[in-house]
XYZ file of C-alpha atoms in Angstrom:
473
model
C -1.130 -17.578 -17.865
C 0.001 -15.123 -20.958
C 3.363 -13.570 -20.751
C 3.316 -9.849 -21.154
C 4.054 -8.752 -24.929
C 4.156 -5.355 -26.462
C 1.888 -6.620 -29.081
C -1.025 -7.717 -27.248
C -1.647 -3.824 -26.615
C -0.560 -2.593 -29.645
C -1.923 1.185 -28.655
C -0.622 0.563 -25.496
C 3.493 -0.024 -25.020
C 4.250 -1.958 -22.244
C 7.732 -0.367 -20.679
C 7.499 -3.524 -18.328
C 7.529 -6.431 -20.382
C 10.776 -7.789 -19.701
C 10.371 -7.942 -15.967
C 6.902 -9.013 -16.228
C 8.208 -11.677 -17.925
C 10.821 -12.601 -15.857
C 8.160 -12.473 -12.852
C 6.091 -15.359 -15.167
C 9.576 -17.089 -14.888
C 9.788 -16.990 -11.329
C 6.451 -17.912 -11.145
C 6.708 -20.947 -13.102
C 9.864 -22.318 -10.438
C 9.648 -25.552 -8.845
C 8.395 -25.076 -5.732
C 6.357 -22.546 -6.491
C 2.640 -22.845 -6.199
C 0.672 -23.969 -9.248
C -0.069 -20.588 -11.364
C -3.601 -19.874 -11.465
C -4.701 -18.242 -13.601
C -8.652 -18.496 -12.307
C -7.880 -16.551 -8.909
C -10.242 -13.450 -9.923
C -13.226 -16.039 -10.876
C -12.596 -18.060 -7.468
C -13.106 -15.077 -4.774
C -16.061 -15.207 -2.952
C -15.711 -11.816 -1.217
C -13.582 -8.912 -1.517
C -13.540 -5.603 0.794
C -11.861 -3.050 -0.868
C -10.623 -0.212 1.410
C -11.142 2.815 -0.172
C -9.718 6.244 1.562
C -7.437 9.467 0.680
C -3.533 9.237 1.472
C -1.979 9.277 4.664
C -4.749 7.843 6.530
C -3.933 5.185 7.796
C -4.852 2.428 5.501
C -0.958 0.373 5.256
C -1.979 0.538 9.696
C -5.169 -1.295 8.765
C -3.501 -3.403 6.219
C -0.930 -4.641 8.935
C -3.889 -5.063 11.039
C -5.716 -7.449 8.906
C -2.503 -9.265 7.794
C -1.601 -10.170 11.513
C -5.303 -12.582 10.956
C -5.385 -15.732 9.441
C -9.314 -15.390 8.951
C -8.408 -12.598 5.680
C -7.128 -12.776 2.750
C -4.768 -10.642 1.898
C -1.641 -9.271 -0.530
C 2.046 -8.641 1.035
C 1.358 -4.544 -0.182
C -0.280 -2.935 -2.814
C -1.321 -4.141 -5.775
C 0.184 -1.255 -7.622
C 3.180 -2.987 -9.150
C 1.269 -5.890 -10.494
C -0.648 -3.348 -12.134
C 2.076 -2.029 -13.429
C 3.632 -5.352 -14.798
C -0.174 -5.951 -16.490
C 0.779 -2.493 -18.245
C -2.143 -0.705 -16.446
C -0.202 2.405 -15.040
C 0.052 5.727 -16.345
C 0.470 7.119 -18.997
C -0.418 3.367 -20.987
C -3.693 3.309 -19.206
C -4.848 6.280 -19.370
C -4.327 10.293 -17.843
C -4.646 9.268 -14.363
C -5.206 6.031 -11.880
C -8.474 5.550 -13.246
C -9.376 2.208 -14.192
C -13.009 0.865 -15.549
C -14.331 -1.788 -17.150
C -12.532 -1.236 -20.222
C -9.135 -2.212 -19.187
C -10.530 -5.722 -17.696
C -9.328 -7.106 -21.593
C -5.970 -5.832 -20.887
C -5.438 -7.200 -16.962
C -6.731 -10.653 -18.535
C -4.344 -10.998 -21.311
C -1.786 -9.538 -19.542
C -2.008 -11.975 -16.722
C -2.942 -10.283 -14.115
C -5.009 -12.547 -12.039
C -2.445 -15.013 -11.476
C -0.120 -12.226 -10.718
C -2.672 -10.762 -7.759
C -2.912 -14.646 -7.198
C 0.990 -15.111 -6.529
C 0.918 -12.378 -3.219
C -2.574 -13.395 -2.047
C -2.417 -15.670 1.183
C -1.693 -15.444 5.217
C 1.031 -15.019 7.213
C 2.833 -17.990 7.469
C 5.782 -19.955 9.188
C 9.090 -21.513 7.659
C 8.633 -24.873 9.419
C 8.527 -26.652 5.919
C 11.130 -26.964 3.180
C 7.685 -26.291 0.787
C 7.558 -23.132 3.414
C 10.775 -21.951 2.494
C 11.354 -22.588 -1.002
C 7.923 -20.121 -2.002
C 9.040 -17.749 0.582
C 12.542 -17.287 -1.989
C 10.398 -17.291 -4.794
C 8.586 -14.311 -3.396
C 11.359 -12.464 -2.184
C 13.152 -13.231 -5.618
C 9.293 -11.531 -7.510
C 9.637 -8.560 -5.060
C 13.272 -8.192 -5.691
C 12.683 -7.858 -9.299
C 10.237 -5.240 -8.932
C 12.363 -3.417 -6.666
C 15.598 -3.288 -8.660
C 14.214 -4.282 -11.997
C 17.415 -3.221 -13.222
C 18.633 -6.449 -11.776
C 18.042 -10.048 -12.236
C 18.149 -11.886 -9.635
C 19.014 -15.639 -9.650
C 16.733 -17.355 -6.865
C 19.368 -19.766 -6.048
C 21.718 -16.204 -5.005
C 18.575 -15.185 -3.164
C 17.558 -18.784 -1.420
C 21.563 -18.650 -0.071
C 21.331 -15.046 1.040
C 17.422 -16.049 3.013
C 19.093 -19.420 4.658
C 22.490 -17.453 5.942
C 20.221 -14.921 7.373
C 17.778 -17.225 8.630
C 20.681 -19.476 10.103
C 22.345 -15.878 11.713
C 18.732 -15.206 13.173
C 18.512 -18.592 14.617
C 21.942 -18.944 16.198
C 22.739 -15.285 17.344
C 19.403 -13.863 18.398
C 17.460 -16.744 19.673
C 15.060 -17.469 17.020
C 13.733 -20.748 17.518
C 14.168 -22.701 14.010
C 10.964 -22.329 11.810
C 9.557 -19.315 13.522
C 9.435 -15.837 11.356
C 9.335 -13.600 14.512
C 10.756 -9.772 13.612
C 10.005 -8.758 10.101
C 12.737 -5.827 9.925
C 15.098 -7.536 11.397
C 14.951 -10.061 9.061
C 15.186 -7.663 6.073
C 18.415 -6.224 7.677
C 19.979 -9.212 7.731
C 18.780 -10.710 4.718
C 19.704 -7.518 2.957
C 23.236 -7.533 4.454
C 23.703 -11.127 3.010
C 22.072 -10.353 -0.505
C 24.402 -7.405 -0.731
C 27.619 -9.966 -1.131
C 25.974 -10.726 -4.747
C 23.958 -7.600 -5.832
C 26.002 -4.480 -4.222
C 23.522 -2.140 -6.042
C 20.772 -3.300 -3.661
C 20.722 0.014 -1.226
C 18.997 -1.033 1.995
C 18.072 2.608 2.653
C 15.841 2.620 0.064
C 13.268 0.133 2.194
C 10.802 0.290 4.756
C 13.708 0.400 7.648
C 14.600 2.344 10.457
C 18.326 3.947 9.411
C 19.240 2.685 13.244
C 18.759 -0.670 12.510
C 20.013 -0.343 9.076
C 23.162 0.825 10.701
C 23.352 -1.389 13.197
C 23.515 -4.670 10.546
C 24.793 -3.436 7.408
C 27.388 -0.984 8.501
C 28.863 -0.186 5.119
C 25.583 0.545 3.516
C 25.822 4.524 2.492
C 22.736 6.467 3.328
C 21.335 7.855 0.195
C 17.947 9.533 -1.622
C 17.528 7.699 -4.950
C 16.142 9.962 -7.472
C 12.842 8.727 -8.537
C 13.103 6.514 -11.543
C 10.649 5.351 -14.205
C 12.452 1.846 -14.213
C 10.905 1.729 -10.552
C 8.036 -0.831 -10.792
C 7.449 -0.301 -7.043
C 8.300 3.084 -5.800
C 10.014 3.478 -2.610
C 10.296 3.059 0.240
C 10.156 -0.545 -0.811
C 7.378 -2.803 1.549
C 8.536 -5.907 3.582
C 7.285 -9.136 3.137
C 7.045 -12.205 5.405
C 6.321 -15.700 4.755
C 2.800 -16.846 3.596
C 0.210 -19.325 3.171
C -0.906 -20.340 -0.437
C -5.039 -20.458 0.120
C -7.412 -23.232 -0.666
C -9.697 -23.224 -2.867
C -12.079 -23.171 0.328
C -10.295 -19.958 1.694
C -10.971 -18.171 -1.876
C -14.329 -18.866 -1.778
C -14.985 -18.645 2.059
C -12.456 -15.643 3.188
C -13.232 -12.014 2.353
C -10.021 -10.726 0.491
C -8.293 -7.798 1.145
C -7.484 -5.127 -1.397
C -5.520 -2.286 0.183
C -4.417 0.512 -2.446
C -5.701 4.172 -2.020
C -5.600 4.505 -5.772
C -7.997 1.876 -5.783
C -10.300 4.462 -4.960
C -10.670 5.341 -8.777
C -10.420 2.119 -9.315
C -14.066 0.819 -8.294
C -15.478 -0.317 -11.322
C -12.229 -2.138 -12.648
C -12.155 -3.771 -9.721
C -15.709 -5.208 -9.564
C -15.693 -5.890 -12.984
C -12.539 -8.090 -11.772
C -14.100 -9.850 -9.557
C -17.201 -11.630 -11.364
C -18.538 -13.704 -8.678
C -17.734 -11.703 -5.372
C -19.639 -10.118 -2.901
C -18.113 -6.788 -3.299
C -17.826 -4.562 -0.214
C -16.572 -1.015 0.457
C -14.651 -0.192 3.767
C -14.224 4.036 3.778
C -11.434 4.917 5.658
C -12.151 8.468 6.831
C -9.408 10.800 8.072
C -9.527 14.430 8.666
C -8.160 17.307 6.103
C -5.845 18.435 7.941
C -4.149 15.286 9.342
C -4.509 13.618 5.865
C -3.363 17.134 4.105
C -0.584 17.250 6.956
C 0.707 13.623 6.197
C 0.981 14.282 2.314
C 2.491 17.541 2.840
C 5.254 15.492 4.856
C 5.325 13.047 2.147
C 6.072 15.764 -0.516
C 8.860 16.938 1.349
C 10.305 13.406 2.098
C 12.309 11.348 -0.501
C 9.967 8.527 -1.666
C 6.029 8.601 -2.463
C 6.528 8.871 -5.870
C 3.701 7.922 -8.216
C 4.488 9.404 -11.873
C 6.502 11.262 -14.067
C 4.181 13.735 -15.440
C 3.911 15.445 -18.973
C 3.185 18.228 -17.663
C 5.739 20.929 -15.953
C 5.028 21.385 -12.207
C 4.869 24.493 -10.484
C 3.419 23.775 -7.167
C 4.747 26.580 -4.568
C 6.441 24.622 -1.336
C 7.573 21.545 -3.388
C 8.451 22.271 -7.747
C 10.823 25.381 -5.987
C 12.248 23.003 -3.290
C 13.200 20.126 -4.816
C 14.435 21.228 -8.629
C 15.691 17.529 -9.167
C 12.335 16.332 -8.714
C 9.489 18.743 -8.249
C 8.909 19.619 -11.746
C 8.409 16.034 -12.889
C 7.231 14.232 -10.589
C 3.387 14.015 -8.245
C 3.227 12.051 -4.927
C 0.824 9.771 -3.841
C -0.795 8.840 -6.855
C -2.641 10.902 -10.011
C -6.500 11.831 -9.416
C -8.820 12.821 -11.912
C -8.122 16.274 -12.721
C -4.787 16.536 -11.654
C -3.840 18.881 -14.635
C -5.646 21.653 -13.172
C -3.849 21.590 -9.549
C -0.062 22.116 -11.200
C 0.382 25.367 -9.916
C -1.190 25.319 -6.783
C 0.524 25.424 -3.053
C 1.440 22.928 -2.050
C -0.998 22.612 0.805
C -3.824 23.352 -1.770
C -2.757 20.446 -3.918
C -3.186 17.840 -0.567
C -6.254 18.823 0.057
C -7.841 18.636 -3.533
C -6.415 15.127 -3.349
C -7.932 14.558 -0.228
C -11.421 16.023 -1.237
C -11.126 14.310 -4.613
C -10.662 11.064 -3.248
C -13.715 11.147 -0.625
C -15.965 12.635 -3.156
C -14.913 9.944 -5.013
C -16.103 7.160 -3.020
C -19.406 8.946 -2.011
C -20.653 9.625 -5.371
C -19.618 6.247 -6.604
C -21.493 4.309 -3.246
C -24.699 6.714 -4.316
C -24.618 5.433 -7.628
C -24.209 1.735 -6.348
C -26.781 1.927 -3.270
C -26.756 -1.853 -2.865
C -22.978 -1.823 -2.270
C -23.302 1.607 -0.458
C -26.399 -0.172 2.222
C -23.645 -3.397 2.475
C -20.526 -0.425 3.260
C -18.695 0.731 6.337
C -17.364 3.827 7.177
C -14.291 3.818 9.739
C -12.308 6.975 11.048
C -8.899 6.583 11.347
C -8.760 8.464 14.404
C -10.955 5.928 16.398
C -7.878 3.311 15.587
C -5.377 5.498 17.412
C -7.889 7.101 20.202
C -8.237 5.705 23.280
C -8.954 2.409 25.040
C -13.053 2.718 24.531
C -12.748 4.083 21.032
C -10.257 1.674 19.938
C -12.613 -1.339 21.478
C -15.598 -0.292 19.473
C -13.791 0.187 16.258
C -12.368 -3.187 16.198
C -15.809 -4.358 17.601
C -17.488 -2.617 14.380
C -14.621 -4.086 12.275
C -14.813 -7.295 12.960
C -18.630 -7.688 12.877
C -18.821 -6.426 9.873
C -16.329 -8.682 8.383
C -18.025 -11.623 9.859
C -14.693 -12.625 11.893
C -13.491 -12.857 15.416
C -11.559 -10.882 17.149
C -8.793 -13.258 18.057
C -5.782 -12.964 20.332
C -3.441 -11.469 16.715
C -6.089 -8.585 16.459
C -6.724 -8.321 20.026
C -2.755 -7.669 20.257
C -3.317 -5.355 17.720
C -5.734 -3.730 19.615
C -4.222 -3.182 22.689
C -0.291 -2.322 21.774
C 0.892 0.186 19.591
C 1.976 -1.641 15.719
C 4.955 -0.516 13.902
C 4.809 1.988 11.781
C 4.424 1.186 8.073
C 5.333 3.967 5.449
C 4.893 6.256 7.887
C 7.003 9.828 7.685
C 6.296 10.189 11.448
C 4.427 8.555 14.483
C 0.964 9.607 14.117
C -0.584 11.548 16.756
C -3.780 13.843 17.492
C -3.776 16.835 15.348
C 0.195 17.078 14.538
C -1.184 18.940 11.727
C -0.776 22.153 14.305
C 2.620 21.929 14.085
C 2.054 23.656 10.458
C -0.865 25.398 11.377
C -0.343 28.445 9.751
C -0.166 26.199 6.410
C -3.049 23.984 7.470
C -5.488 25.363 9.456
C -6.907 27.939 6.460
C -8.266 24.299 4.631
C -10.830 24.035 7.576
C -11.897 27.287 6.494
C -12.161 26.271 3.146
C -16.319 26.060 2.338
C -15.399 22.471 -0.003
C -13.573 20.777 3.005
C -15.855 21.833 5.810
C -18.561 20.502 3.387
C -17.023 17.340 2.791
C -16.124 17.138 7.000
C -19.704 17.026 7.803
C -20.860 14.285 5.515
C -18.004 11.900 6.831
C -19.254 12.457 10.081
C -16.587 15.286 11.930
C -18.441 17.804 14.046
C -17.504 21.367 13.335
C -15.590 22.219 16.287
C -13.397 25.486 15.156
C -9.369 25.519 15.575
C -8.377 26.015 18.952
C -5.022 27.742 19.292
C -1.207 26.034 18.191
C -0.573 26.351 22.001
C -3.894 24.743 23.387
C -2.998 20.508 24.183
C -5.329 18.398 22.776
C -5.607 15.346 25.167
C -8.605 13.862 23.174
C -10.168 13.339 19.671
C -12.934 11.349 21.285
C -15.463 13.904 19.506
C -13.485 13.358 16.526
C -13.437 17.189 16.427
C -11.639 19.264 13.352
């Protein structure tokens, strides 16, 4: 594997070389896996789920982690993008990526990066177990607070105290991973004795439990930070499997990033050898719209400090510190024409932008587009019936079974990942005035149609919607 140097993209400074560096180190610990650098040659199958944000795709993610029958990465692949220098502004005006950049990701290492997070969940009933479950947390650390270097011996002491507090005080029989926040709390709590500057409020955690465990921890909203290589809220991760070389060639491999969406022919380029599949995660306008209007007004979802000024009406006027600099949930093509927009203008463009996206690129491929599925997001959270014959289509597509971790899945209700607030049928109404106009809007209803919503008009804020069986607008 290369380390990262400036001068192997001369046109093309790479702001993370350092910590991409010190990720090779890691990487190269005893105990680690054997780096391979071959990962992207040696998949057989990848499904790439492609969709606009806030809808639902980190739910599916957890889904198809909770399956040893996948392949799959810990998050998104985002920051080991951005460690291969292939984030704005070096790679280009937006999240676009094409063929072009494939030089780059391969000198850069990125294949045995993506190779380091790809696996299944996993116990800790090994030492071997254990000792790449530090080495993990120690690479996800350092992309967290790469400000920090973090000494994996300081992190191994701070996972065994927590593990041994998890095993004598709440029952956890010794091996077994069993509650993934709680773990974090705890683990946090301990790593905080060496690294004060690690803020667990900046994670993936309820503040209850946060303040339950690590008491003295003081609530705060980090500003957003270009030294971020992973933008809060910061993920989780668990223990995992290594694959075989028999799982790499056998298991379709999850790729779970929504900016992946204008990522398609990066990606297949990428992946020489691989049957390459699309999975379209559909969500309505106005509950996608909805959900990244909540993210704009929530601290976290940053993608990119822009050079451009912001002036988007609802967010550049609400949040000075922030909103003048900085877009949320990744940069589209064409984003330099929505700077002034509202607010609730600028969600749906990314929305529309996204799914337009995908359709014109599946037209253009129609081999991949006849192999594709198309999946609402509302059929996940609907009732019993729907819920059966989504997982049904799901896992007959993928070619797996549904066995008793996505049958749990199935039938309970998950925990929330990244979420702003519990999804629920058309909580867009509780903005309605805000929202409802973009079903009005000729581009969106369009768009609605193809994806497969019937046209069923806005009934009023005060009418209960019970069902979204008919998937209705």
């Amino acid at each position: 594997m290369h380390t990262l140097h400036r001068s192997q993209s001369a046109d093309r400074p790479h702001p993370f070389a350092q910590q991409a560096n010190a990720v090779t180190d890691l990487m190269k610990r005893p105990g680690n896996k054997p780096l391979n650098p071959e990962f992207c040659e040696q998949i057989g199958q990848v499904v790439v789920v492609v969709c606009s944000p806030r809808s639902g795709s980190s739910l599916l993610a957890s889904i198809f982690r909770r399956t040893d029958q996948l392949l799959t990465f810990q998050g998104a692949i985002t920051p080991f993008l951005g460690l291969a220098n292939l984030r704005y502004p070096e790679s280009g005006d937006s999240d676009a990526l094409d063929e072009s950049h494939l030089p780059i990701a391969q000198a850069n290492g990125l294949p045995a990066l993506l190779a380091q997070d790809c696996g299944t969940p996993d116990e800790l009933h090994t030492p071997e177990s254990l000792d790449r479950f530090i080495i993990d947390l120690s690479i996800r650390l350092s992309m967290q607070w790469p400000e920090l270097r973090f000494d994996p011996d300081q992190v191994g002491a701070a996972t065994r105290a927590a593990l041994e507090q998890l095993y004598s005080e709440r029952g956890w029989p010794r091996g077994r991973f069993l509650d993934l926040p709680l773990f974090h709390a705890v683990f946090l709590r301990q790593l905080r004795h060496t690294y004060p500057g690690v803020n667990p409020y900046l994670y993936d955690l309820d503040k209850a439990l946060i303040h339950e465990i690590i008491p003295d921890a003081i609530p705060t909203n980090l500003l957003p930070s270009e030294r971020f290589i992973e933008m809060p809220p910061f993920i989780l991760i668990r223990p995992w499997r290594a694959p075989s070389a028999d799982d790499l060639a056998r298991k379709p491999l999850i790729i779970k990033t929504v900016a992946n969406t204008f990522r398609l022919p990066f990606l297949k380029a990428l992946f020489p050898n691989a049957r390459f599949r699309i999975l379209h995660l559909t969500r309505s306008v106005a509950a996608s719209a909805n959900g990244m209007y909540d993210g704009y007004l929530f601290p976290g979802f940053w993608a990119a400090r822009v050079d451009q000024p912001l002036s988007i009406p609802g967010y550049s006027d609400r949040f000075p510190q922030w909103g003048g600099e900085w877009l949320k949930f990744g940069l589209i093509p064409g984003w330099r024409r929505w700077t002034d927009k509202p607010l609730e203008q600028v969600c749906a463009n990314h929305w529309r932008t996204c799914h337009q996206t995908i359709l014109d690129w599946l037209d253009s491929h129609p081999e991949i587009r006849t192999d594709a599925l198309r999946l609402k997001f509302e059929d996940l959270l609907g009732s019993p019936a729907q819920k059966a014959e989504a997982y049904a289509r799901l896992t007959d597509w993928l070619g797996i079974e549904l066995d008793e971790s996505l049958t749990y899945a199935r039938d309970n209700d998950l925990p929330l990942q990244l979420a702003t607030a519990k999804p629920a049928p058309e909580r867009w109404r509780q903005r309605y005035d805000i929202i409802a106009p973009l079903l009005e809007d000729p581009r969106n209803r369009r768009l609605m149609e193809r994806l497969g919503y019937r046209a069923g008009g806005a009934p009023p804020l005060h009418r209960k919607i019970e069902d979204t069986s008919d998937n209705r607008w």
